Amino acid sequence: MTETTQSPGLAAPSALGEWIGGMRRSAEFIVIPLFALIVSASLFSLFLLALGKSPQTFFELLWRGGFGTEFSWQNTLVRTAPLILTALCVAIPARLGLVIIGGEGALVLSGFTAAVVALPLLSWAPPFVVMPVMLLTAAITGALWIGAVGALRHYRGINETIASLLMFYIAVSILNFFVEGVLRDPSDPNKPSTAPIGPANMVGEIPGLHVHWGLAFGVVIAIVLGIVMSRTTFGFAARVTGGNVRAARAQGLPVGTLMVSATMIAGACAGVAGYFEVAAILGKANGSLIAGYGFTGILVSFLARHNPIAIVPVAVLFGGLAAAGGLIQRRMGLPDATVQVLQGLIFVVLLVSETLYGRFRLFDPEARG
C-alpha cells in the first residue's frame, strides 16, 4: 500500500528532473552560437573602427536593409529560400560525418539543366508540364551530382570535402561552356545566357508575401527532413554512422547505402534551389546562378548545428545580411563584400566555439552545486 501511494510522487519529480535536464542540455546549443555571434560582431566592430567607420551606423543599416521595412523583408526572404536548401545540402550528410561544401556546384548545374530541358518543350507543352519537368530534372541532377561525391567517398575513399569543391568548378565550367557556346541566346548580346523559359513558366509569388514559392518549398522540405532525421530509422542509422563508422558496420548497418542516400537527398535540395533561381528569379541560365548561396549555406548549416528545422531562422538571418549589403555600400562607402567579411568572421569564431561544448557545468544536468 505504501509503495502504491509513493510511486506517483516519485515519478513526478523524476519526470520534472528529466525535462529540466533536457532543457539545460538544449540551452547549450543556443547560448554558444549566440555567444559566437556576439564575439563576431565585436571583432567586426574593431575592423570597422580601424577603417574609420562607425559600427553603430553599420549595424543600424544592417537592420534597416535586412529587416527594417516591408521591402527589406521581401529581399531577405527571397535570399532565404536558396539558403535553406543549400544549407540542407550540408546538414544532411553532416549527420553521417560528411563535410560537403559543393552545394553551389549542384545549384549551378541543376539550374542549368532545368533551363535546358525546358527549351524543347516551350513550343508545345503547357506550363503545368514544363514546370514539373524542370523541377524534377533539377532535383535529379543535384542528387546525382552530390550523390557521386558520397559514392566516391565510400567506394574509393576520396575525401568528400575536396571532391565536392572540385566538382563545383566542373559544374561552373559546364555552365560556361554551353551558355557561351552552342546554347547561347543570340538575342542577348550583353550576357551569355540560354534562351528564356518565358513568363508563363515562371514561378509565382506566395499571396501576401511578394516572395516566390521557393521559400515555402524550402521550409516544408526542412521540416520534413527534420522529422526524417530525428524520428525515423534512417535518421537513427545516420546518427550512429556519424558517431562511429566502425560501430555502425559492426551493427550491420549499410554504411555505403546511407552515405550515398544522404548525399543524394542533399544534392536534390540544392537542385531544387537551382530550379527556383531559374524559374523564379532569372528566367534563364547564365553566370548569375553563381551567387554564392551554396557557400553561405555552409555557414548557415554550421550555425544551426546541422539541425534542418533550426536552419530556417538562421537562413533568415543570413538572408538579411545579404539583403543589406547594397544599402551599406551606398550609405557608408564600403564595398558590398563587407558583409562577406562579417560572414567569414562568424564562421571562424563559430569553429573556435566548437571547443566550448561540454565545458560548462551550467549545461550539465548531472553537475552538482
CSV table of C-alpha atoms in Angstrom, one decimal, residues 9-289:
chain,number,residue,atom,x,y,z
A,9,GLY,CA,5.0,11.2,-6.0
A,10,LEU,CA,8.4,9.8,-7.0
A,11,ALA,CA,7.5,9.7,-10.7
A,12,ALA,CA,6.6,13.4,-10.9
A,13,PRO,CA,9.9,14.8,-9.6
A,14,SER,CA,11.7,12.3,-11.9
A,15,ALA,CA,9.8,13.5,-15.0
A,16,LEU,CA,10.4,17.1,-14.0
A,17,GLY,CA,14.0,16.5,-13.5
A,18,GLU,CA,14.4,14.9,-16.9
A,19,TRP,CA,12.6,17.8,-18.5
A,20,ILE,CA,14.8,20.3,-16.8
A,21,GLY,CA,17.9,18.3,-17.7
A,22,GLY,CA,16.9,18.2,-21.3
A,23,MET,CA,16.3,22.0,-21.3
A,24,ARG,CA,19.7,22.6,-19.8
A,25,ARG,CA,21.4,20.4,-22.4
A,26,SER,CA,19.4,22.1,-25.2
A,27,ALA,CA,20.3,25.6,-24.0
A,28,GLU,CA,24.0,24.9,-24.7
A,29,PHE,CA,23.2,24.7,-28.4
A,30,ILE,CA,21.5,28.1,-28.3
A,31,VAL,CA,23.8,30.0,-25.9
A,32,ILE,CA,27.1,29.1,-27.5
A,33,PRO,CA,26.1,30.1,-31.1
A,34,LEU,CA,24.6,33.3,-29.8
A,35,PHE,CA,27.9,34.0,-27.9
A,36,ALA,CA,29.8,33.3,-31.2
A,37,LEU,CA,27.6,35.9,-33.0
A,38,ILE,CA,28.3,38.5,-30.3
A,39,VAL,CA,32.0,37.9,-30.4
A,40,SER,CA,32.0,38.1,-34.2
A,41,ALA,CA,30.1,41.4,-34.1
A,42,SER,CA,32.6,42.7,-31.6
A,43,LEU,CA,35.6,41.7,-33.7
A,44,PHE,CA,33.9,43.2,-36.8
A,45,SER,CA,33.3,46.4,-34.9
A,46,LEU,CA,37.1,46.7,-34.3
A,47,PHE,CA,37.6,46.1,-38.0
A,48,LEU,CA,35.2,49.0,-38.9
A,49,LEU,CA,36.9,51.3,-36.4
A,50,ALA,CA,40.3,50.6,-38.0
A,51,LEU,CA,38.7,51.7,-41.3
A,52,GLY,CA,37.4,54.9,-39.7
A,53,LYS,CA,33.7,53.7,-39.9
A,54,SER,CA,31.1,53.7,-37.3
A,55,PRO,CA,30.0,50.2,-36.1
A,56,GLN,CA,26.7,51.7,-34.8
A,57,THR,CA,25.9,53.1,-38.3
A,58,PHE,CA,26.8,49.8,-39.9
A,59,PHE,CA,24.5,47.7,-37.7
A,60,GLU,CA,21.7,50.2,-37.9
A,61,LEU,CA,21.9,50.0,-41.7
A,62,LEU,CA,22.2,46.2,-41.5
A,63,TRP,CA,19.0,46.1,-39.6
A,64,ARG,CA,17.2,48.6,-41.8
A,65,GLY,CA,18.4,46.9,-45.1
A,66,GLY,CA,17.5,43.4,-43.9
A,67,PHE,CA,14.6,43.7,-41.6
A,68,GLY,CA,13.6,47.3,-41.1
A,69,THR,CA,10.9,47.7,-43.8
A,70,GLU,CA,8.4,45.6,-45.8
A,71,PHE,CA,10.7,45.9,-48.8
A,72,SER,CA,13.7,44.8,-46.8
A,73,TRP,CA,11.8,41.7,-45.6
A,74,GLN,CA,10.9,40.9,-49.1
A,75,ASN,CA,14.5,41.0,-50.2
A,76,THR,CA,15.6,39.0,-47.2
A,77,LEU,CA,13.0,36.2,-47.8
A,78,VAL,CA,13.9,35.9,-51.5
A,79,ARG,CA,17.5,35.2,-50.4
A,80,THR,CA,16.4,32.9,-47.6
A,81,ALA,CA,14.8,30.3,-49.9
A,82,PRO,CA,18.1,29.2,-51.6
A,83,LEU,CA,20.0,29.5,-48.3
A,84,ILE,CA,17.6,27.0,-46.6
A,85,LEU,CA,18.0,24.5,-49.4
A,86,THR,CA,21.8,24.8,-49.8
A,87,ALA,CA,22.2,24.6,-46.0
A,88,LEU,CA,20.3,21.3,-46.1
A,89,CYS,CA,22.8,20.1,-48.7
A,90,VAL,CA,25.4,20.5,-45.9
A,91,ALA,CA,23.3,19.4,-42.9
A,92,ILE,CA,22.0,16.0,-44.1
A,93,PRO,CA,25.5,14.5,-45.0
A,94,ALA,CA,26.9,16.1,-41.8
A,95,ARG,CA,24.7,13.7,-39.7
A,96,LEU,CA,26.9,10.9,-41.1
A,97,GLY,CA,30.1,12.8,-40.5
A,98,LEU,CA,30.5,14.0,-44.1
A,99,VAL,CA,31.5,17.6,-44.9
A,100,ILE,CA,30.0,18.6,-48.2
A,101,ILE,CA,30.9,22.1,-49.4
A,102,GLY,CA,30.0,21.7,-53.1
A,103,GLY,CA,26.3,22.6,-52.9
A,104,GLU,CA,27.0,25.7,-55.0
A,105,GLY,CA,28.0,23.4,-57.9
A,106,ALA,CA,24.8,21.3,-57.6
A,107,LEU,CA,22.7,24.5,-57.6
A,108,VAL,CA,24.5,25.9,-60.7
A,109,LEU,CA,24.4,22.7,-62.7
A,110,SER,CA,20.8,21.9,-61.7
A,111,GLY,CA,19.6,25.4,-62.6
A,112,PHE,CA,21.3,25.0,-66.0
A,113,THR,CA,19.8,21.6,-66.7
A,114,ALA,CA,16.3,22.9,-65.6
A,115,ALA,CA,16.6,25.7,-68.1
A,116,VAL,CA,17.9,23.4,-70.9
A,117,VAL,CA,15.2,20.7,-70.5
A,118,ALA,CA,12.6,23.4,-70.8
A,119,LEU,CA,13.8,24.7,-74.2
A,120,PRO,CA,12.4,21.9,-76.5
A,121,LEU,CA,9.1,21.9,-74.5
A,122,LEU,CA,8.4,25.7,-74.9
A,123,SER,CA,6.8,25.4,-78.3
A,124,TRP,CA,4.2,22.8,-77.5
A,125,ALA,CA,3.9,21.9,-73.8
A,126,PRO,CA,1.8,23.9,-71.3
A,127,PRO,CA,3.3,25.3,-68.1
A,128,PHE,CA,1.8,22.5,-65.9
A,129,VAL,CA,4.0,20.1,-67.9
A,130,VAL,CA,7.1,22.3,-68.3
A,131,MET,CA,7.4,23.4,-64.7
A,132,PRO,CA,7.3,19.9,-63.1
A,133,VAL,CA,9.7,18.6,-65.7
A,134,MET,CA,12.1,21.4,-64.9
A,135,LEU,CA,11.8,20.8,-61.1
A,136,LEU,CA,12.3,17.0,-61.5
A,137,THR,CA,15.3,17.5,-63.7
A,138,ALA,CA,16.9,19.9,-61.3
A,139,ALA,CA,16.3,17.6,-58.3
A,140,ILE,CA,17.7,14.6,-60.2
A,141,THR,CA,20.7,16.5,-61.4
A,142,GLY,CA,21.6,17.7,-57.9
A,143,ALA,CA,21.0,14.3,-56.4
A,144,LEU,CA,23.3,12.6,-58.9
A,145,TRP,CA,25.9,15.3,-58.7
A,146,ILE,CA,26.3,15.2,-54.9
A,147,GLY,CA,25.4,11.6,-54.7
A,148,ALA,CA,28.5,10.9,-56.8
A,149,VAL,CA,30.6,12.6,-54.0
A,150,GLY,CA,29.1,10.1,-51.5
A,151,ALA,CA,29.9,7.2,-53.8
A,152,LEU,CA,33.4,8.4,-54.3
A,153,ARG,CA,33.8,8.7,-50.5
A,154,HIS,CA,32.6,5.2,-49.7
A,155,TYR,CA,33.8,3.1,-52.6
A,156,ARG,CA,37.1,4.9,-53.4
A,157,GLY,CA,37.9,6.6,-50.2
A,158,ILE,CA,38.2,10.0,-51.8
A,159,ASN,CA,37.7,12.9,-49.3
A,160,GLU,CA,34.2,14.3,-49.8
A,161,THR,CA,35.2,17.9,-48.9
A,162,ILE,CA,37.8,18.1,-51.7
A,163,ALA,CA,35.7,16.1,-54.2
A,164,SER,CA,32.6,18.3,-53.7
A,165,LEU,CA,34.7,21.5,-54.0
A,166,LEU,CA,36.4,20.3,-57.2
A,167,MET,CA,33.0,19.3,-58.7
A,168,PHE,CA,31.8,22.9,-58.1
A,169,TYR,CA,34.5,24.1,-60.6
A,170,ILE,CA,33.5,21.4,-63.0
A,171,ALA,CA,29.8,22.5,-62.8
A,172,VAL,CA,30.8,26.1,-63.4
A,173,SER,CA,32.9,25.1,-66.4
A,174,ILE,CA,30.0,23.1,-67.9
A,175,LEU,CA,27.7,26.0,-67.5
A,176,ASN,CA,30.1,28.4,-69.1
A,177,PHE,CA,30.9,26.0,-71.9
A,178,PHE,CA,27.3,25.8,-73.1
A,179,VAL,CA,26.0,29.2,-72.4
A,180,GLU,CA,28.9,30.8,-74.2
A,181,GLY,CA,28.7,28.2,-77.0
A,182,VAL,CA,26.0,26.2,-78.6
A,183,LEU,CA,23.2,27.1,-76.2
A,184,ARG,CA,23.9,30.9,-76.1
A,185,ASP,CA,20.8,33.0,-76.9
A,186,PRO,CA,21.9,35.3,-79.8
A,187,SER,CA,19.2,37.8,-78.9
A,188,ASP,CA,21.0,38.7,-75.6
A,189,PRO,CA,24.4,40.3,-76.6
A,190,ASN,CA,25.1,41.6,-73.1
A,191,LYS,CA,25.5,38.4,-71.0
A,192,PRO,CA,25.9,34.8,-72.2
A,193,SER,CA,22.7,33.0,-71.4
A,194,THR,CA,20.3,30.3,-72.5
A,195,ALA,CA,17.1,31.3,-74.2
A,196,PRO,CA,14.5,32.4,-71.7
A,197,ILE,CA,11.9,30.0,-70.4
A,198,GLY,CA,9.1,32.6,-70.8
A,199,PRO,CA,6.8,34.3,-68.3
A,200,ALA,CA,4.2,31.5,-68.4
A,201,ASN,CA,6.7,29.1,-67.0
A,202,MET,CA,7.9,31.3,-64.2
A,203,VAL,CA,7.1,30.5,-60.6
A,204,GLY,CA,4.6,32.9,-59.0
A,205,GLU,CA,4.5,34.6,-55.6
A,206,ILE,CA,3.1,33.5,-52.3
A,207,PRO,CA,0.0,35.5,-51.8
A,208,GLY,CA,0.6,38.4,-49.4
A,209,LEU,CA,4.3,38.0,-49.1
A,210,HIS,CA,5.6,39.0,-52.6
A,211,VAL,CA,8.1,36.2,-52.3
A,212,HIS,CA,8.3,33.2,-54.7
A,213,TRP,CA,7.1,29.7,-53.7
A,214,GLY,CA,10.7,28.5,-53.3
A,215,LEU,CA,10.5,29.9,-49.7
A,216,ALA,CA,7.5,27.7,-48.9
A,217,PHE,CA,9.2,24.7,-50.6
A,218,GLY,CA,12.4,25.3,-48.5
A,219,VAL,CA,10.5,25.5,-45.2
A,220,VAL,CA,8.5,22.4,-45.9
A,221,ILE,CA,11.5,20.4,-47.0
A,222,ALA,CA,13.4,21.5,-43.9
A,223,ILE,CA,10.6,20.4,-41.6
A,224,VAL,CA,10.2,17.1,-43.4
A,225,LEU,CA,13.9,16.3,-43.3
A,226,GLY,CA,14.0,17.4,-39.6
A,227,ILE,CA,11.4,14.8,-38.9
A,228,VAL,CA,13.1,12.2,-41.0
A,229,MET,CA,16.5,12.7,-39.4
A,230,SER,CA,15.1,12.7,-35.8
A,231,ARG,CA,12.1,10.3,-35.9
A,232,THR,CA,12.9,7.5,-38.4
A,233,THR,CA,15.2,4.5,-38.6
A,234,PHE,CA,17.1,6.2,-41.4
A,235,GLY,CA,17.9,9.2,-39.2
A,236,PHE,CA,18.9,7.0,-36.3
A,237,ALA,CA,21.2,4.9,-38.6
A,238,ALA,CA,22.7,8.1,-40.0
A,239,ARG,CA,23.5,9.4,-36.4
A,240,VAL,CA,25.1,6.0,-35.5
A,241,THR,CA,27.2,6.1,-38.6
A,242,GLY,CA,28.2,9.7,-38.0
A,243,GLY,CA,29.2,8.8,-34.4
A,244,ASN,CA,31.3,5.8,-35.3
A,245,VAL,CA,31.5,4.2,-38.7
A,246,ARG,CA,33.2,1.0,-37.4
A,247,ALA,CA,30.5,0.6,-34.8
A,248,ALA,CA,27.8,1.1,-37.5
A,249,ARG,CA,29.4,-1.6,-39.6
A,250,ALA,CA,29.6,-3.9,-36.6
A,251,GLN,CA,25.9,-3.4,-36.1
A,252,GLY,CA,25.3,-4.4,-39.7
A,253,LEU,CA,24.2,-1.0,-40.9
A,254,PRO,CA,24.6,-0.4,-44.7
A,255,VAL,CA,27.1,2.4,-44.4
A,256,GLY,CA,27.6,2.8,-48.1
A,257,THR,CA,23.9,2.9,-48.9
A,258,LEU,CA,23.4,5.5,-46.1
A,259,MET,CA,26.2,7.7,-47.4
A,260,VAL,CA,25.0,7.7,-51.0
A,261,SER,CA,21.4,8.1,-49.9
A,262,ALA,CA,22.2,11.1,-47.7
A,263,THR,CA,24.3,12.8,-50.3
A,264,MET,CA,21.6,12.3,-52.9
A,265,ILE,CA,19.0,13.8,-50.7
A,266,ALA,CA,21.4,16.7,-50.0
A,267,GLY,CA,22.1,17.2,-53.7
A,268,ALA,CA,18.3,17.1,-54.5
A,269,CYS,CA,17.8,20.0,-52.1
A,270,ALA,CA,20.5,22.1,-53.8
A,271,GLY,CA,19.0,21.1,-57.1
A,272,VAL,CA,15.6,22.4,-56.1
A,273,ALA,CA,17.3,25.7,-55.1
A,274,GLY,CA,18.8,25.9,-58.6
A,275,TYR,CA,15.4,25.3,-60.2
A,276,PHE,CA,13.8,28.2,-58.3
A,277,GLU,CA,16.8,30.5,-59.1
A,278,VAL,CA,16.0,29.9,-62.8
A,279,ALA,CA,12.2,29.6,-62.7
A,280,ALA,CA,11.5,32.4,-60.1
A,281,ILE,CA,14.4,34.9,-60.4
A,282,LEU,CA,16.5,34.7,-63.6
A,283,GLY,CA,14.1,33.2,-66.2
A,284,LYS,CA,17.2,31.6,-67.9
A,285,ALA,CA,20.5,30.1,-67.1
A,286,ASN,CA,23.6,32.2,-67.0
A,287,GLY,CA,26.5,33.2,-64.8
A,288,SER,CA,24.2,34.8,-62.3
A,289,LEU,CA,23.5,31.3,-61.0
